[in-house]
Coordinates of N, CA and C in Angstrom, one line a residue:
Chain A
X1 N 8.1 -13.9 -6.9 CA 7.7 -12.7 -6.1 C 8.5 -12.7 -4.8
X2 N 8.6 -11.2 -4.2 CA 9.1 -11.6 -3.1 C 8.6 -11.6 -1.9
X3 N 8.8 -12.2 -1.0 CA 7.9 -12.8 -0.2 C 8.4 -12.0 1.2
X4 N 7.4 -11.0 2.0 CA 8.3 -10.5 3.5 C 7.1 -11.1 4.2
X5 N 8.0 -11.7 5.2 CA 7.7 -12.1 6.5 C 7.9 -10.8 7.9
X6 N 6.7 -10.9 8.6 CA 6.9 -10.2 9.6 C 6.8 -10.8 11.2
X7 N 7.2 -10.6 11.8 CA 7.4 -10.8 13.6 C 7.4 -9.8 14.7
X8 N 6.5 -10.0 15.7 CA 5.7 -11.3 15.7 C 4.4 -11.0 15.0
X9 N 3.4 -11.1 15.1 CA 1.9 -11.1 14.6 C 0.7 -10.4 15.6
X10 N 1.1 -10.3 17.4 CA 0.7 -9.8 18.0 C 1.8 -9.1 18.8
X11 N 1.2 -8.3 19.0 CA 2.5 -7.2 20.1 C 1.7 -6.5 21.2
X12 N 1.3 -7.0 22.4 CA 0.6 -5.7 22.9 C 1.8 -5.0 23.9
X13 N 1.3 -4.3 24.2 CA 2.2 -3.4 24.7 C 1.5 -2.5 26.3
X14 N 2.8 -1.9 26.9 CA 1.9 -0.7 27.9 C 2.3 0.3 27.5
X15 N 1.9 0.9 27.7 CA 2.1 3.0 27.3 C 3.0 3.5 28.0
X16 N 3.9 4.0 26.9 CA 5.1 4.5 27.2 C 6.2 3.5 27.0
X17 N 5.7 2.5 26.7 CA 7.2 1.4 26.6 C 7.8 1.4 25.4
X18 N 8.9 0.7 24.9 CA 9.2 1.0 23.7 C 8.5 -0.6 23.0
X19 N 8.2 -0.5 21.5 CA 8.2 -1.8 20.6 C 9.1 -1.8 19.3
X20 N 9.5 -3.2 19.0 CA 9.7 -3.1 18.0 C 9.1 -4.6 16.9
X21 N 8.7 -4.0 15.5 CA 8.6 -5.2 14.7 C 9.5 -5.5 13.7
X22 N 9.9 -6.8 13.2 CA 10.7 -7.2 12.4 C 10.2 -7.4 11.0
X23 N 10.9 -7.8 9.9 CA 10.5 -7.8 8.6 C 11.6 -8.2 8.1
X24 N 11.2 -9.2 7.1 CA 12.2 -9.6 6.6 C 12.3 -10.1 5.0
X25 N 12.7 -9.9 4.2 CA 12.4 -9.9 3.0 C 13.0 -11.2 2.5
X26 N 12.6 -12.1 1.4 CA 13.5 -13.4 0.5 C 14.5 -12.7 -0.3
X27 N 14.6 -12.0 -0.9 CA 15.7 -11.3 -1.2 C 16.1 -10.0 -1.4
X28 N 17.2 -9.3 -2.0 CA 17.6 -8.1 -1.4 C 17.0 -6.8 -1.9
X29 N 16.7 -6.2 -1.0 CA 15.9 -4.8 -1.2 C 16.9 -3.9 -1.7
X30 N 17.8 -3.8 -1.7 CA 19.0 -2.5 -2.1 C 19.3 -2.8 -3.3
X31 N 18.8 -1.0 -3.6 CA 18.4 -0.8 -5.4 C 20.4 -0.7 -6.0
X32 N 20.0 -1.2 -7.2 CA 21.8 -1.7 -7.7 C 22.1 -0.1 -7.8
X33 N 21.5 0.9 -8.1 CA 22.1 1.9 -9.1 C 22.5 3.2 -7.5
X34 N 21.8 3.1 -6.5 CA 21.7 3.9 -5.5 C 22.0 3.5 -4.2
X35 N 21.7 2.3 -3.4 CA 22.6 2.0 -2.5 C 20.9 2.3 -1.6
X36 N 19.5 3.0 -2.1 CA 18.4 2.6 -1.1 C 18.1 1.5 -0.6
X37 N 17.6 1.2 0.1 CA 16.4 0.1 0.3 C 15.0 0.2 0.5
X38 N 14.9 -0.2 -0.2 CA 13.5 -0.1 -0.8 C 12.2 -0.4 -0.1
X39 N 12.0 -0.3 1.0 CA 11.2 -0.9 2.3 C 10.5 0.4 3.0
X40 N 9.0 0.0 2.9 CA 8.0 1.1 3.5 C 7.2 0.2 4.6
X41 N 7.0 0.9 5.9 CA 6.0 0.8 6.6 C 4.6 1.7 6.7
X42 N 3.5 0.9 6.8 CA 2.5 1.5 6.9 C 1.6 1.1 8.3
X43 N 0.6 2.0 9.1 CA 0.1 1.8 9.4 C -1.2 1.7 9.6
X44 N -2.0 1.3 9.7 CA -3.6 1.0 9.5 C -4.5 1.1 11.0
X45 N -4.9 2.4 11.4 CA -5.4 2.1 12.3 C -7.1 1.6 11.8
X46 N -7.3 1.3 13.0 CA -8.9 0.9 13.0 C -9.6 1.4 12.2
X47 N -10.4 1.0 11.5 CA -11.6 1.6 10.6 C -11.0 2.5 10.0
X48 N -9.6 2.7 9.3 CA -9.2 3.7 8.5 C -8.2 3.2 7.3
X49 N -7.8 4.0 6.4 CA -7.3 3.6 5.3 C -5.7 3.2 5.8
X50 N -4.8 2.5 5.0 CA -3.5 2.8 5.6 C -2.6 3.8 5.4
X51 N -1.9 4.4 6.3 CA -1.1 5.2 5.9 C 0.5 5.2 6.2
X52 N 0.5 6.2 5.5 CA 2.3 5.5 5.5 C 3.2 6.2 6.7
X53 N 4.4 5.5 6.8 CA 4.8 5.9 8.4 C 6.3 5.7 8.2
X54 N 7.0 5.2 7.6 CA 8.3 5.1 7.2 C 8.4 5.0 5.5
X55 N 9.2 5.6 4.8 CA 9.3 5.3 3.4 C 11.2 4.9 3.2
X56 N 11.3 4.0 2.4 CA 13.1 3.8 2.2 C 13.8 3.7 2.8
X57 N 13.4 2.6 4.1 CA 13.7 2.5 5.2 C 13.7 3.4 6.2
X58 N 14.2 4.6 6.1 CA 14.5 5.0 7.4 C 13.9 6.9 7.6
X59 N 13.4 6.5 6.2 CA 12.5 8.3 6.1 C 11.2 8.6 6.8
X60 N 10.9 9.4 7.7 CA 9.7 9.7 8.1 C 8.7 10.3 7.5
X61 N 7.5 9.3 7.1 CA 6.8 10.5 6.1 C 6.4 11.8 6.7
X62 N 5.5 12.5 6.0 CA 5.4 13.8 6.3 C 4.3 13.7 8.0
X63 N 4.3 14.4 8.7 CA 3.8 14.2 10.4 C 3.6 13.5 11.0
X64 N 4.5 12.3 10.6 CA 4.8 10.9 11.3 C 5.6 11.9 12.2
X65 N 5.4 11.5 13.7 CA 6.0 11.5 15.4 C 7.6 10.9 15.1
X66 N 8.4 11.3 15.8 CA 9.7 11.0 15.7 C 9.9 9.8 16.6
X67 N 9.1 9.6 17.4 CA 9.1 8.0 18.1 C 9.2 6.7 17.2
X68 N 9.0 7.1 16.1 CA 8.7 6.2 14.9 C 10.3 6.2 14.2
X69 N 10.7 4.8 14.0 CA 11.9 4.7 13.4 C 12.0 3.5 12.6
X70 N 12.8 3.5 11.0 CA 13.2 2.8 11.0 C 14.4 2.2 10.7
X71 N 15.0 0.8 10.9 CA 16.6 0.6 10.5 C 16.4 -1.0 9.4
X72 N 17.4 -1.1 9.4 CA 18.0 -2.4 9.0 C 18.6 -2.9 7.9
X73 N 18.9 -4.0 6.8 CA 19.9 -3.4 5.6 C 19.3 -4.5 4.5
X74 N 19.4 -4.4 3.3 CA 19.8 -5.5 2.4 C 18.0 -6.7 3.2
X75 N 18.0 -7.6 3.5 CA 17.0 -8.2 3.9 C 16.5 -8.2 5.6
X76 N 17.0 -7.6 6.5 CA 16.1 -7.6 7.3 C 16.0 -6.0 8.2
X77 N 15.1 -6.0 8.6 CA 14.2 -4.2 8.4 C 13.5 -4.6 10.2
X78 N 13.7 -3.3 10.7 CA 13.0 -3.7 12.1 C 12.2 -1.4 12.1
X79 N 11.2 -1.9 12.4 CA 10.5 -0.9 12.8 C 10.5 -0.4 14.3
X80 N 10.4 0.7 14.9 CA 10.8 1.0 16.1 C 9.9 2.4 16.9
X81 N 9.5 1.4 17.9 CA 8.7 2.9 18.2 C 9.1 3.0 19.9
X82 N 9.8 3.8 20.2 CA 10.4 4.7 21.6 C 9.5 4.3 22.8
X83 N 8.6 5.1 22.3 CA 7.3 5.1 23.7 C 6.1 4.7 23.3
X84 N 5.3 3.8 23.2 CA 3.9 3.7 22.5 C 2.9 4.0 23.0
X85 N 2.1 4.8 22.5 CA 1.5 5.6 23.1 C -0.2 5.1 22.4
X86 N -1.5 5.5 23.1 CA -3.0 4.6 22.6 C -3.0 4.8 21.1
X87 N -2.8 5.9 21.0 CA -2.8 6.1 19.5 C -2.4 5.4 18.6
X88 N -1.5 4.6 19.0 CA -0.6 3.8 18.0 C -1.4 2.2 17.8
X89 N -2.1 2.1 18.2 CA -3.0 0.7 17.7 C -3.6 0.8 16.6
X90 N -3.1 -0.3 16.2 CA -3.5 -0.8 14.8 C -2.8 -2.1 14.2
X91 N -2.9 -2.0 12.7 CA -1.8 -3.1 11.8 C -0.8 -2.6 11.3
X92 N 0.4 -2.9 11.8 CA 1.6 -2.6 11.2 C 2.1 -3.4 9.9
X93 N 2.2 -2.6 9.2 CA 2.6 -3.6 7.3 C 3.9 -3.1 6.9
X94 N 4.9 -4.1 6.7 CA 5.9 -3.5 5.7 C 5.5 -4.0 4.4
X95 N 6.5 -2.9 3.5 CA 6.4 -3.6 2.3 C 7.7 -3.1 1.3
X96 N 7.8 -4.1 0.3 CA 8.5 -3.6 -0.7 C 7.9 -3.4 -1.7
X97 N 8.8 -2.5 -2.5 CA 8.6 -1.6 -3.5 C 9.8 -1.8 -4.7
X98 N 10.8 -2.5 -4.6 CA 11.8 -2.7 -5.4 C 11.7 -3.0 -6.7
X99 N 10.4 -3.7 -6.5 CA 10.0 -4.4 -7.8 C 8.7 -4.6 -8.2
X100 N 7.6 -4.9 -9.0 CA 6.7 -5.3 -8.7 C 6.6 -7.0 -9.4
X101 N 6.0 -7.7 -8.8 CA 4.8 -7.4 -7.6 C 5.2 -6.9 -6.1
X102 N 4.6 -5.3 -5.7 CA 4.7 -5.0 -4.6 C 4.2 -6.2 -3.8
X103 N 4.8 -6.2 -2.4 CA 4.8 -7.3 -2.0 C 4.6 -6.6 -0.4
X104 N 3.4 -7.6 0.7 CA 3.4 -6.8 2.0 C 4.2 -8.4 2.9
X105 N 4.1 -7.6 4.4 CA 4.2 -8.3 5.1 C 2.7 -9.2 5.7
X106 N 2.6 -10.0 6.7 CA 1.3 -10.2 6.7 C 0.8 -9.0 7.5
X107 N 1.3 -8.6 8.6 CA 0.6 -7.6 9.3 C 0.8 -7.6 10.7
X108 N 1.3 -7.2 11.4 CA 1.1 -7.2 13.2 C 0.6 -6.3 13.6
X109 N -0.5 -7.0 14.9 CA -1.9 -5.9 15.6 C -1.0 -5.5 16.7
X110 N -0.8 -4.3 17.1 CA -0.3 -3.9 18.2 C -1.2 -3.2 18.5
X111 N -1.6 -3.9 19.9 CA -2.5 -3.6 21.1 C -2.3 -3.1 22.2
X112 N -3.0 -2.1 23.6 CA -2.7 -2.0 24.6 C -2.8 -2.4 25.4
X113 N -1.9 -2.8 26.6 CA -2.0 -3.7 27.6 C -2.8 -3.1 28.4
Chain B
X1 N -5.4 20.4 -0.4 CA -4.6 19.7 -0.2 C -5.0 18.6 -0.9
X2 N -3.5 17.7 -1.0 CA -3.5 16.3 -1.8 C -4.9 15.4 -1.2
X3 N -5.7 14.5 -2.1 CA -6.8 13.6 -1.8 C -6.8 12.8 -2.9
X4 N -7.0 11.8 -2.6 CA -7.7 10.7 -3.5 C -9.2 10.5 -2.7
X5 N -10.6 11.1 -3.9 CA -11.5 10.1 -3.6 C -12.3 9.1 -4.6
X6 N -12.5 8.4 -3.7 CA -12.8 6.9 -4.6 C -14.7 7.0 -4.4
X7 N -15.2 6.1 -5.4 CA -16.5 6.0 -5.6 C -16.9 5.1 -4.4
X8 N -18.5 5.4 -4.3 CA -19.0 4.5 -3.4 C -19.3 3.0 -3.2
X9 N -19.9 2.2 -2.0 CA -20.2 1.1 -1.9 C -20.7 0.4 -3.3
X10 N -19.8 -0.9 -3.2 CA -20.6 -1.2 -4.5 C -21.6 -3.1 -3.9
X11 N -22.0 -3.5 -4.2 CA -22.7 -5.1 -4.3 C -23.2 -5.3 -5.6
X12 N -22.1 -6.8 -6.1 CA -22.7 -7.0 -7.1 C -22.8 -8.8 -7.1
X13 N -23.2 -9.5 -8.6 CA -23.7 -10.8 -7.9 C -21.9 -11.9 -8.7
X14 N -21.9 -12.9 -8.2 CA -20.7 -13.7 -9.2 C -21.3 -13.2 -10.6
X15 N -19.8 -13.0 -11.0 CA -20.2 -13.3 -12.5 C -20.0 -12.0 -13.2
X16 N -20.3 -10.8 -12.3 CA -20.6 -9.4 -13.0 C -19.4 -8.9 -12.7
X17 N -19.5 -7.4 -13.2 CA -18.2 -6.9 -13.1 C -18.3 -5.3 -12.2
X18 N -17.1 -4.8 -11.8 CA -17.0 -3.9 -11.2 C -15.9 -2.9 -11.1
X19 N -16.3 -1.3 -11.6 CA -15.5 -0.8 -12.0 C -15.7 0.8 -10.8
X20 N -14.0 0.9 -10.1 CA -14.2 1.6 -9.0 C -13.4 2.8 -9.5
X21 N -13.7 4.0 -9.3 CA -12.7 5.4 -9.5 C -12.3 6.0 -8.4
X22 N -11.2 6.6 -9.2 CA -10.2 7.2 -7.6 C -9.9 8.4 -8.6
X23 N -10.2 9.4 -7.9 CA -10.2 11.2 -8.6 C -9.2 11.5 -7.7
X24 N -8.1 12.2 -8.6 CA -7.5 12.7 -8.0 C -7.6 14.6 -7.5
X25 N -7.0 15.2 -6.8 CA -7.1 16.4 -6.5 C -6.0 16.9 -6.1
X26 N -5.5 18.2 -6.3 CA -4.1 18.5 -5.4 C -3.2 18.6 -6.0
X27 N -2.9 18.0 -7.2 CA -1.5 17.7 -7.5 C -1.8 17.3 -9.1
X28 N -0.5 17.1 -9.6 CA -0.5 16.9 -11.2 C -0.5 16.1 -11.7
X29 N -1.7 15.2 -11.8 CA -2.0 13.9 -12.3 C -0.9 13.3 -13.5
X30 N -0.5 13.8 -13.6 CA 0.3 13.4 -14.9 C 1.9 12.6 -14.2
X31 N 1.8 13.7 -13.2 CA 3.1 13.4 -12.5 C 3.4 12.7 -12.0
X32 N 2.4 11.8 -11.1 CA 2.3 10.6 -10.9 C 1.9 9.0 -11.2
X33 N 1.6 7.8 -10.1 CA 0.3 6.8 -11.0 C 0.1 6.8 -9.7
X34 N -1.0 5.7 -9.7 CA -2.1 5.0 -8.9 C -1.6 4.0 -8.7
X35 N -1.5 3.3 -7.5 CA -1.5 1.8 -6.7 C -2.7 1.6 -6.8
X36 N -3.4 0.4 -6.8 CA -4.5 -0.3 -6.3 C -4.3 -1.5 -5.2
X37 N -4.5 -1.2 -3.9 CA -4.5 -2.1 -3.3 C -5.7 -2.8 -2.9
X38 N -6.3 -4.0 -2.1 CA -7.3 -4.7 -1.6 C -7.2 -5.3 -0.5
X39 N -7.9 -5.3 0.2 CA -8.3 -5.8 1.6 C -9.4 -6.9 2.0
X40 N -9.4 -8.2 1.7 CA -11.0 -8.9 2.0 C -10.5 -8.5 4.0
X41 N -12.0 -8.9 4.0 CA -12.4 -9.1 5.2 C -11.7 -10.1 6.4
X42 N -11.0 -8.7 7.5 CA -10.2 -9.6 8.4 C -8.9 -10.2 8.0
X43 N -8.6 -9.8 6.5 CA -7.1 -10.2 5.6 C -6.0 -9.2 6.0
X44 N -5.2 -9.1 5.4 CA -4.0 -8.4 4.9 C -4.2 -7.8 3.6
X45 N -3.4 -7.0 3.5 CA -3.3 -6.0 2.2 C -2.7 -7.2 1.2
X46 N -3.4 -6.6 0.4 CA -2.8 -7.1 -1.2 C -3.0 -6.2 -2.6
X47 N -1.5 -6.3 -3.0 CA -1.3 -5.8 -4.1 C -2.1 -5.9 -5.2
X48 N -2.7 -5.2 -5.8 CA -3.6 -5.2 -7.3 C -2.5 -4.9 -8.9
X49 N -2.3 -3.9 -8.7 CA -1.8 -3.5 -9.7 C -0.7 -1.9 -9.6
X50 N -0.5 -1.5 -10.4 CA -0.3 -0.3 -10.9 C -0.8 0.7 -11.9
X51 N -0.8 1.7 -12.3 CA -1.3 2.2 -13.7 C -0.2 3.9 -13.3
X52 N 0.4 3.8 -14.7 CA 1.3 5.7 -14.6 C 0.2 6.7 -15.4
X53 N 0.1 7.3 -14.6 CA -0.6 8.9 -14.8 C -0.3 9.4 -16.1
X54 N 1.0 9.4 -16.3 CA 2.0 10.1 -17.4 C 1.5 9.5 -18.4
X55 N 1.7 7.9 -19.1 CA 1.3 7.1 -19.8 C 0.3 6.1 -19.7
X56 N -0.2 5.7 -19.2 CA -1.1 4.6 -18.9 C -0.6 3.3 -18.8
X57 N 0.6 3.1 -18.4 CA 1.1 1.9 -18.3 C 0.9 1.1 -17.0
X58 N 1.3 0.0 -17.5 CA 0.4 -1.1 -16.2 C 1.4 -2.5 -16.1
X59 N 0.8 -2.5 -14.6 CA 1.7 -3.7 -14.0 C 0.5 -4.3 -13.0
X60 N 0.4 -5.7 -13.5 CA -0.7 -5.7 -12.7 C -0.7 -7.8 -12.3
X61 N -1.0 -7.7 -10.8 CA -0.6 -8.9 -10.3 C -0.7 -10.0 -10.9
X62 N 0.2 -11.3 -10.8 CA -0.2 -12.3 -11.8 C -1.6 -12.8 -11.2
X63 N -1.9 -12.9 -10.2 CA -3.5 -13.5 -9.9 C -4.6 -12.9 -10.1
X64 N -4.5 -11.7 -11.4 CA -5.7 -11.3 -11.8 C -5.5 -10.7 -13.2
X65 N -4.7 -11.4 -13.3 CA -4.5 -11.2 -15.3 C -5.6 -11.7 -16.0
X66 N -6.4 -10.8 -16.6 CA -7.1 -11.5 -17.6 C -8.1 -11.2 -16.9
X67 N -8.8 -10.9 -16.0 CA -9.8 -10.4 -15.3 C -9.9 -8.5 -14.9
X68 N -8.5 -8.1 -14.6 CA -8.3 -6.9 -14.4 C -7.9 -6.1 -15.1
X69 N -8.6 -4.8 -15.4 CA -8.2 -3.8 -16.3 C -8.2 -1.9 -15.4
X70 N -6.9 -1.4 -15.7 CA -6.6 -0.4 -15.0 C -6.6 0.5 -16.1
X71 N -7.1 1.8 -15.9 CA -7.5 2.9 -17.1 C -7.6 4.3 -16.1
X72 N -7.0 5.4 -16.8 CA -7.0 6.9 -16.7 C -7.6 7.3 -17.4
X73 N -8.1 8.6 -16.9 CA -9.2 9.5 -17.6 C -8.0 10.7 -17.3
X74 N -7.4 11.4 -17.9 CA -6.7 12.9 -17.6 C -7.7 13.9 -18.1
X75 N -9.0 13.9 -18.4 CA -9.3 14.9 -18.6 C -9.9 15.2 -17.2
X76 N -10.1 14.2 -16.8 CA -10.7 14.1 -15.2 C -10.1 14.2 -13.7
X77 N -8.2 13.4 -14.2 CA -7.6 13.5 -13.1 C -8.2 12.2 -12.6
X78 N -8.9 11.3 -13.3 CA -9.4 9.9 -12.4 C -8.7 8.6 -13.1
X79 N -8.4 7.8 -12.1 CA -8.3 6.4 -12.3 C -9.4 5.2 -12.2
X80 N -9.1 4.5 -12.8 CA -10.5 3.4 -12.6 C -9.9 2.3 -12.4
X81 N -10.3 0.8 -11.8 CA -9.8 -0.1 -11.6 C -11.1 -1.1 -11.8
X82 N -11.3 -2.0 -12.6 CA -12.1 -2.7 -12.9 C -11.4 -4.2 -13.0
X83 N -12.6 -5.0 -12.2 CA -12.2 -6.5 -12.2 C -13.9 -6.7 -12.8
X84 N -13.2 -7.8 -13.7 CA -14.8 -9.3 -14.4 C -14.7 -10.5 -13.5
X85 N -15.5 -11.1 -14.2 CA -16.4 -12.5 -13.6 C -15.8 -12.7 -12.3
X86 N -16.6 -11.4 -11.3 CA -16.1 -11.7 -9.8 C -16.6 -12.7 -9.4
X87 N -15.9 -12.9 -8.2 CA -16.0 -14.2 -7.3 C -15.9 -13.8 -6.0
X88 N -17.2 -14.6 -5.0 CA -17.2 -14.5 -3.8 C -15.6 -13.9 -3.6
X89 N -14.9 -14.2 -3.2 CA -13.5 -14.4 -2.5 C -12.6 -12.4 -3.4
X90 N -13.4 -12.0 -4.1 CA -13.3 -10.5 -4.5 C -13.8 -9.8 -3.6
X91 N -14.6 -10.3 -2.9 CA -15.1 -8.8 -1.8 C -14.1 -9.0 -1.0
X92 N -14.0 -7.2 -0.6 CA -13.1 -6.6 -0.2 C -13.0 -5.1 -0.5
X93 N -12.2 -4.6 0.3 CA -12.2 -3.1 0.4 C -10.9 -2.5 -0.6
X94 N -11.6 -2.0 -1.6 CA -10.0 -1.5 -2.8 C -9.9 0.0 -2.3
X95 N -8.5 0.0 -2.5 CA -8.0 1.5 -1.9 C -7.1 1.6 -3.3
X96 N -7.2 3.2 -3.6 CA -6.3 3.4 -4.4 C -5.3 4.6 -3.6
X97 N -3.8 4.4 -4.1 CA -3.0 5.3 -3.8 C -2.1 5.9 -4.3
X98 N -1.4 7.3 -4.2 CA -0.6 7.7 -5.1 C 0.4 7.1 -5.0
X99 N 1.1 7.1 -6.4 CA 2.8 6.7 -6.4 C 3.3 6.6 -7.5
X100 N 4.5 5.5 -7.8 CA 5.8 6.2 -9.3 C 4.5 6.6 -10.3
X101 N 5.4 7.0 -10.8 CA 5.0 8.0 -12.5 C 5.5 6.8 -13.4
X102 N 6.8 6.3 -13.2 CA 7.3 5.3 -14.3 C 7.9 4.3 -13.7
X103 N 7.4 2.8 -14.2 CA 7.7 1.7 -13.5 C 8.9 1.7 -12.7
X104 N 10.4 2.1 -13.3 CA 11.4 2.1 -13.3 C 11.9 3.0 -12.1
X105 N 10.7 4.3 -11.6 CA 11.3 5.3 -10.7 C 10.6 4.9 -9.8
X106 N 12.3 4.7 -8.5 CA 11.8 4.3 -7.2 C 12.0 5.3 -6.3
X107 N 11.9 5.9 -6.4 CA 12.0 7.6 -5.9 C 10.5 8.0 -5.1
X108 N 9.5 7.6 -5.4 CA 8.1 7.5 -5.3 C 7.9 6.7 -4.1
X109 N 6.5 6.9 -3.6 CA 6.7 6.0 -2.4 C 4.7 6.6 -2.2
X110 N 3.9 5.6 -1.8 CA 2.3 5.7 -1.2 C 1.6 6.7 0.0
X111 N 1.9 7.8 -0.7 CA 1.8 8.6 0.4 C 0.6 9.3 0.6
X112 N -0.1 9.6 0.0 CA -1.8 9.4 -0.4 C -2.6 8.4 -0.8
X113 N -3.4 7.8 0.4 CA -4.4 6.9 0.5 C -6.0 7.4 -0.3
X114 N -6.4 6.6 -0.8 CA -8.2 7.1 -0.7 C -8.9 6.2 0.2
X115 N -9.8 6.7 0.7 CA -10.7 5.9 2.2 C -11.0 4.5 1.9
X116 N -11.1 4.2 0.8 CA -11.5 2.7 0.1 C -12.7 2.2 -0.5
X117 N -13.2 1.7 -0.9 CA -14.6 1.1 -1.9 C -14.3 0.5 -1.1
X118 N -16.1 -0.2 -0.7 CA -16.0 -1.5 -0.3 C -16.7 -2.4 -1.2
X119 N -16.5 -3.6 -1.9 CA -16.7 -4.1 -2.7 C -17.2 -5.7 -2.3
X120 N -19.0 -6.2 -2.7 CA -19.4 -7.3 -2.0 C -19.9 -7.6 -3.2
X121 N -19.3 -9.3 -3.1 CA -20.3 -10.0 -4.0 C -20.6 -11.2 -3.4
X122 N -21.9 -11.3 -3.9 CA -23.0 -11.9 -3.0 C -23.6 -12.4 -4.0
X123 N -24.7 -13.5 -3.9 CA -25.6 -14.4 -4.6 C -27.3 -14.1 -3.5

């Protein structure tokens, strides 16, 4: 299976600053026949189901905020948010999709300072 | 608009079994499948399985083979996700979500959640 690791595990933050989380996958996310990579973030706020916030690395799902970004290639994936704002607390999850067993990250709580 | 809803709270004891639904709405059941994910308490997400809308095909984690079974109803637009001889360490919150139609198509991606079952087993 493949195994993503995330960094760090706590993030708090002040409002309006930028963050970012890392992810990193055991091996490579880029599908042979297309050139995607295959890496989704989701986020999970409090008492709510998760939802998704980046798909394919770098696509915004539908009324995800443009503060929300993602980059990175082949095995390592960094998630990016501009200004963070209260709203944004919760658990950040990557994951892959390339293959199954879908596979997550463990999770980072971003909090407000 | 697109919804997954899932069935209510369930408590059951070791040993028994439990089988959760996720109805879909919105959209063309056929055209898609269902994720099953799970959450114990204070955990991380973890992967359950798959099942395709179109066919009923299934992909489902190696740490619950033989215990889990994933099944569609199209006359209903519902999915079910059923685990046997639960164990303490089963409770947890199952969420089902939309996604590929066919193992092979990565095109798909989790973009409809349902709120989640919460699932407790207890003695």
């Amino acid at each position: 299976d493949i195994v993503m690791t995330q960094t760090p595990l706590s993030l708090p933050v002040t409002p309006g600053e930028p963050a970012t989380i890392s992810c990193r996958s055991s091996q490579s996310l880029l599908g042979r026949d297309d050139g995607n990579v295959y890496l989704d973030w989701f986020l999970q706020k409090p008492g709510q189901s998760p939802q998704l916030l980046i798909y394919t690395l770098s696509h915004r799902a539908s009324g995800v905020p443009d503060r929300f970004s993602g980059t990175g290639e082949v095995t390592d994936f960094t998630l990016h948010i501009s200004r963070v704002e209260a709203e944004d607390v919760g658990l950040y999850y990557c994951m892959q999709r390339i293959e199954f067993p879908y596979t997550f990250g463990q999770g980072t709580r971003l909090e407000i300072k | 608009q697109v919804q997954l809803e899932q069935s209510g709270t369930e408590v059951k004891r070791p040993g028994a079994s439990v089988k959760v639904s996720c109805r879909a709405s919105g959209y063309r059941f056929a055209s898609y499948g269902i994720t099953w994910v799970r959450q114990a308490p204070g955990q991380g997400l973890e992967w359950m399985g798959w099942i395709s809308g179109y066919d009923a095909k299934t992909h489902y984690a190696q740490n619950l083979q033989g215990r889990l079974t994933m099944t569609t109803d199209t006359s209903t637009d519902t999915a079910y996700m059923e685990v046997r001889s639960l164990r303490s360490d089963d409770t947890a919150v199952y969420y089902c979500a939309r996604d590929r139609v066919y193992d092979g198509s990565l095109y798909y991606y989790m973009d409809v959640w349902g709120k989640g079952t919460t699932v407790t087993v207890s003695s």
